[in-house]
């Protein structure tokens, strides 16, 4: 018998109901937790803001492919017992300043319920979100400094998602499952990986981790699934450094697909939207409905048109990042764009030029298709794991956290040799970039020398100290960011490390991108530390996941052997060759303390709050008005009908509206774009700018400099035939100091059959 998803769903309900009958007469044991999930829109400014990730000065936002969200789960042993909150952020990475502000806000709402100790905020590593929300200078050079609007969108969304999860806390069950994700990543620095000892490599089947670990959250009362969080390592670089649409990249896409899949399993298969009217009738009907002119509306109008309204009860499906350092989603490999041949193995360049060597995703040359495919591969594994999860988590909730100054940590190697970490520095391999996004400065990955000319340029910024030069070897110091403090710190010195425990699951929050082998070493070391100090509480059934890019960002962590080659990941390993050893040593202390039930009396040095000294050079929009005789929201270019009169699946109807800069209002939990279906005489929203099939593109007219919004819909397979129209929502100000006005407009109707 083949189980349909609906049958499965019913069976699942039955099983969970049966389990809960048991819970009813088992006195509250450690088998039951309080759990809550929440999700909130964090899409930042969709125009003019540099995207975080590729450091490409030309890559500024110009629209939305799909929205970004903060997704949270909270688990507690009981109302008074230990709890923690884990936030999955559709951003490039976590930011220290974001954490500081979020914790301040949580403190004023909840007292000391949520603190640095028990809140983890982890970035998915999309390279297609607005930047300017990190406080160290290196990370805001291309965004022209700090961007308040990006920052506020992220802080608000995290706060709101935690509040929703907190308000949702109810008794429930948590299941854990793990499985393989196939062909969603390859190692982008295999030559560096090969430098790791042969006997160590022999313990693993491949040069990347292919395991996904998934948690499934089930409401104890209703037996309904309320969410799932999974961890798996692959870069958010399916979208290229030329993309200008805000996107959650492959993990954001996986989350959208997963949440929509879950929502559809609850619905009956005969959709109420089906319409069997003949194609010619649809065409005739469509012809009668012309574009509406732009009309004023309210601040919240677009929220009313949202297809997935966030009333706080949404199922939350999140795809979290892990030891992602050397894992690219561009799984076809990297090739020279001139010859089509594979690039140089050690340097990822083509006749000495790194710019020619570019990785290809499975949808090459279509990056949207690559994003979809890599997203689907993660989504499908997650559905399998979710649907077959039977192993219930039980046991303690616990956590440990400490801040460390990574500038000079003493590390004992092998018990008889002491080495030190160094102030942060970047090598030339950093400036070379990667095959996901090559750098434009003429460097190559693996460079350990810097030319005289570049040294002069460097020294004008800051000549590295001799101590630093020696400490970082064999990295050549291109930017001694840990020694640069003008006008404020270029790199972090204080980093948080954190261990969260949920029964037998251990989550290691790391503030950077560990390479595959670096992550394996950390997990192994912590497993040993837990087992040898845990008095039987931990064993080989203990599961350890690394949560990458969490709580702060400090670039990469490569193994000491990989560090020798100085490819991008090693050249971006900030604190010198022993960075990983320092992490392992300090994480072991936390693990030991946790296993023995000891608390650390020292929290370590607090990270600085650099809000007041941030450079803020990006200008806001100064006011927008439409050309004479035109209203904002009016059609500039209506949908062009195909010859046969109606569109079919896969076609791309589009319309251009006179509009204003989308930075006046981010339309949070609302939408800039919509597709409406005519039902009877009523228009029903069926797609919005959260959908993979709908694009909101923003630009200014190249002649008049007025704003234009292009709404483009790639009609998906599952769309029903019917009469549709495209819709735009926006806001404007006549001048910087005037009030925000809201408007909307619709295209002419068109038929899909
Ligand atoms: C890569 O570099 C290593 C070490 O220098 C060398 O042994 C190897 O031959 C190089 N491989 C290729 C394919 O160039
Ligand atoms: C980190 O340690 C270094 C070296 O001891 C010290 O100079 C620096 O001030 C510390 N950084 C911070 C932010 O405390
Ligand atoms: C100490 O150093 C020696 C020589 O460098 C080395 O062989 C040994 O494995 C190290 N570790 C211990 C625990 O002695
Ligand atoms: C406690 O914190 C101090 C200060 O940061 C740190 O050096 C030490 O390793 C920590 N100890 C444990 C057991 O976590
Ligand atoms: C189907 O389309 C026709 C023509 O547009 C319309 O009159 C009818 O109400 C539609 N039915 C549904 C269920 O939308
Ligand atoms: C404006 O853009 C259009 C379409 O891309 C192009 O054909 C035209 O040449 C451009 N005009 C100017 C003045 O750049
Ligand atoms: C708004 O700004 C304009 C131009 O800077 C100025 O002339 C006007 O007085 C301002 N209006 C208000 C209400 O502040």
Tab-separated table of N, CA, C and O and ligand atoms in Angstrom, residues 400-405 497 585-594 598-605, ligand 4:
chain	number	residue	atom	x	y	z
A	400	UNK	N	25.467	26.388	28.630
A	400	UNK	CA	26.666	27.074	29.130
A	400	UNK	C	27.093	28.087	28.078
A	400	UNK	O	26.964	27.818	26.878
A	401	UNK	N	27.606	29.199	28.528
A	401	UNK	CA	28.003	30.269	27.602
A	401	UNK	C	29.174	31.005	28.207
A	401	UNK	O	29.226	31.210	29.422
A	402	UNK	N	30.115	31.396	27.398
A	402	UNK	CA	31.190	32.251	27.905
A	402	UNK	C	31.678	33.162	26.778
A	402	UNK	O	31.618	32.791	25.599
A	403	UNK	N	32.071	34.376	27.142
A	403	UNK	CA	32.735	35.276	26.197
A	403	UNK	C	34.237	35.103	26.355
A	403	UNK	O	34.743	34.996	27.480
A	404	UNK	N	34.944	35.082	25.239
A	404	UNK	CA	36.400	34.924	25.260
A	404	UNK	C	37.034	36.019	24.431
A	404	UNK	O	36.492	36.402	23.391
A	405	UNK	N	38.189	36.496	24.879
A	405	UNK	CA	38.952	37.445	24.065
A	405	UNK	C	39.926	36.619	23.233
A	405	UNK	O	40.916	36.102	23.743
A	497	UNK	N	31.027	31.680	22.984
A	497	UNK	CA	30.783	30.279	22.627
A	497	UNK	C	29.711	29.763	23.567
A	497	UNK	O	29.572	30.257	24.691
A	585	UNK	N	39.649	23.787	22.987
A	585	UNK	CA	40.024	23.863	24.402
A	585	UNK	C	38.934	24.535	25.241
A	585	UNK	O	38.540	24.046	26.292
A	586	UNK	N	38.407	25.660	24.750
A	586	UNK	CA	37.434	26.421	25.545
A	586	UNK	C	36.060	25.747	25.552
A	586	UNK	O	35.369	25.764	26.561
A	587	UNK	N	35.687	25.151	24.424
A	587	UNK	CA	34.428	24.391	24.398
A	587	UNK	C	34.513	23.180	25.326
A	587	UNK	O	33.525	22.806	25.971
A	588	UNK	N	35.691	22.560	25.389
A	588	UNK	CA	35.857	21.409	26.299
A	588	UNK	C	35.604	21.820	27.741
A	588	UNK	O	35.007	21.069	28.513
A	589	UNK	N	36.055	23.019	28.095
A	589	UNK	CA	35.822	23.489	29.477
A	589	UNK	C	34.325	23.619	29.750
A	589	UNK	O	33.837	23.222	30.810
A	590	UNK	N	33.602	24.190	28.759
A	590	UNK	CA	32.153	24.337	28.938
A	590	UNK	C	31.481	22.965	29.027
A	590	UNK	O	30.581	22.748	29.852
A	591	UNK	N	31.930	22.050	28.162
A	591	UNK	CA	31.323	20.708	28.132
A	591	UNK	C	31.568	19.986	29.451
A	591	UNK	O	30.676	19.325	29.995
A	592	UNK	N	32.780	20.145	29.938
A	592	UNK	CA	33.129	19.508	31.208
A	592	UNK	C	32.255	20.067	32.326
A	592	UNK	O	31.683	19.306	33.126
A	593	UNK	N	32.128	21.386	32.346
A	593	UNK	CA	31.300	22.026	33.369
A	593	UNK	C	29.858	21.529	33.263
A	593	UNK	O	29.222	21.202	34.265
A	594	UNK	N	29.355	21.424	32.039
A	594	UNK	CA	27.975	20.965	31.861
A	594	UNK	C	27.825	19.523	32.314
A	594	UNK	O	26.897	19.178	33.056
A	598	UNK	N	28.488	21.731	36.855
A	598	UNK	CA	29.070	22.938	37.458
A	598	UNK	C	28.700	24.161	36.632
A	598	UNK	O	28.530	24.079	35.435
A	599	UNK	N	28.600	25.286	37.334
A	599	UNK	CA	28.371	26.548	36.625
A	599	UNK	C	29.701	27.279	36.555
A	599	UNK	O	30.525	27.177	37.456
A	600	UNK	N	29.904	28.044	35.492
A	600	UNK	CA	31.123	28.841	35.397
A	600	UNK	C	30.869	30.182	36.074
A	600	UNK	O	29.954	30.894	35.701
A	601	UNK	N	31.689	30.498	37.057
A	601	UNK	CA	31.460	31.748	37.774
A	601	UNK	C	31.840	32.947	36.909
A	601	UNK	O	31.313	34.032	37.073
A	602	UNK	N	32.747	32.748	35.940
A	602	UNK	CA	33.163	33.875	35.090
A	602	UNK	C	32.382	33.870	33.786
A	602	UNK	O	32.261	32.838	33.133
A	603	UNK	N	31.837	35.036	33.415
A	603	UNK	CA	31.142	35.151	32.127
A	603	UNK	C	32.090	35.598	31.036
A	603	UNK	O	31.719	35.649	29.885
A	604	UNK	N	33.296	35.995	31.441
A	604	UNK	CA	34.246	36.510	30.472
A	604	UNK	C	33.997	37.975	30.196
A	604	UNK	O	33.023	38.560	30.690
A	605	UNK	N	34.846	38.583	29.373
A	605	UNK	CA	34.728	40.020	29.099
A	605	UNK	C	33.525	40.328	28.208
A	605	UNK	O	33.291	39.623	27.245
B	4	LIG	C1	35.119	30.206	32.729
B	4	LIG	O1	35.343	31.481	32.174
B	4	LIG	C2	36.714	31.839	32.061
B	4	LIG	C3	36.790	33.268	31.631
B	4	LIG	O2	36.344	33.481	30.357
B	4	LIG	C4	37.372	30.911	31.078
B	4	LIG	O3	38.722	31.237	30.929
B	4	LIG	C5	37.217	29.495	31.563
B	4	LIG	O4	37.709	28.660	30.581
B	4	LIG	C6	35.763	29.144	31.849
B	4	LIG	N1	35.670	27.881	32.496
B	4	LIG	C7	34.733	27.001	32.197
B	4	LIG	C8	34.725	25.748	32.988
B	4	LIG	O5	33.923	27.203	31.329
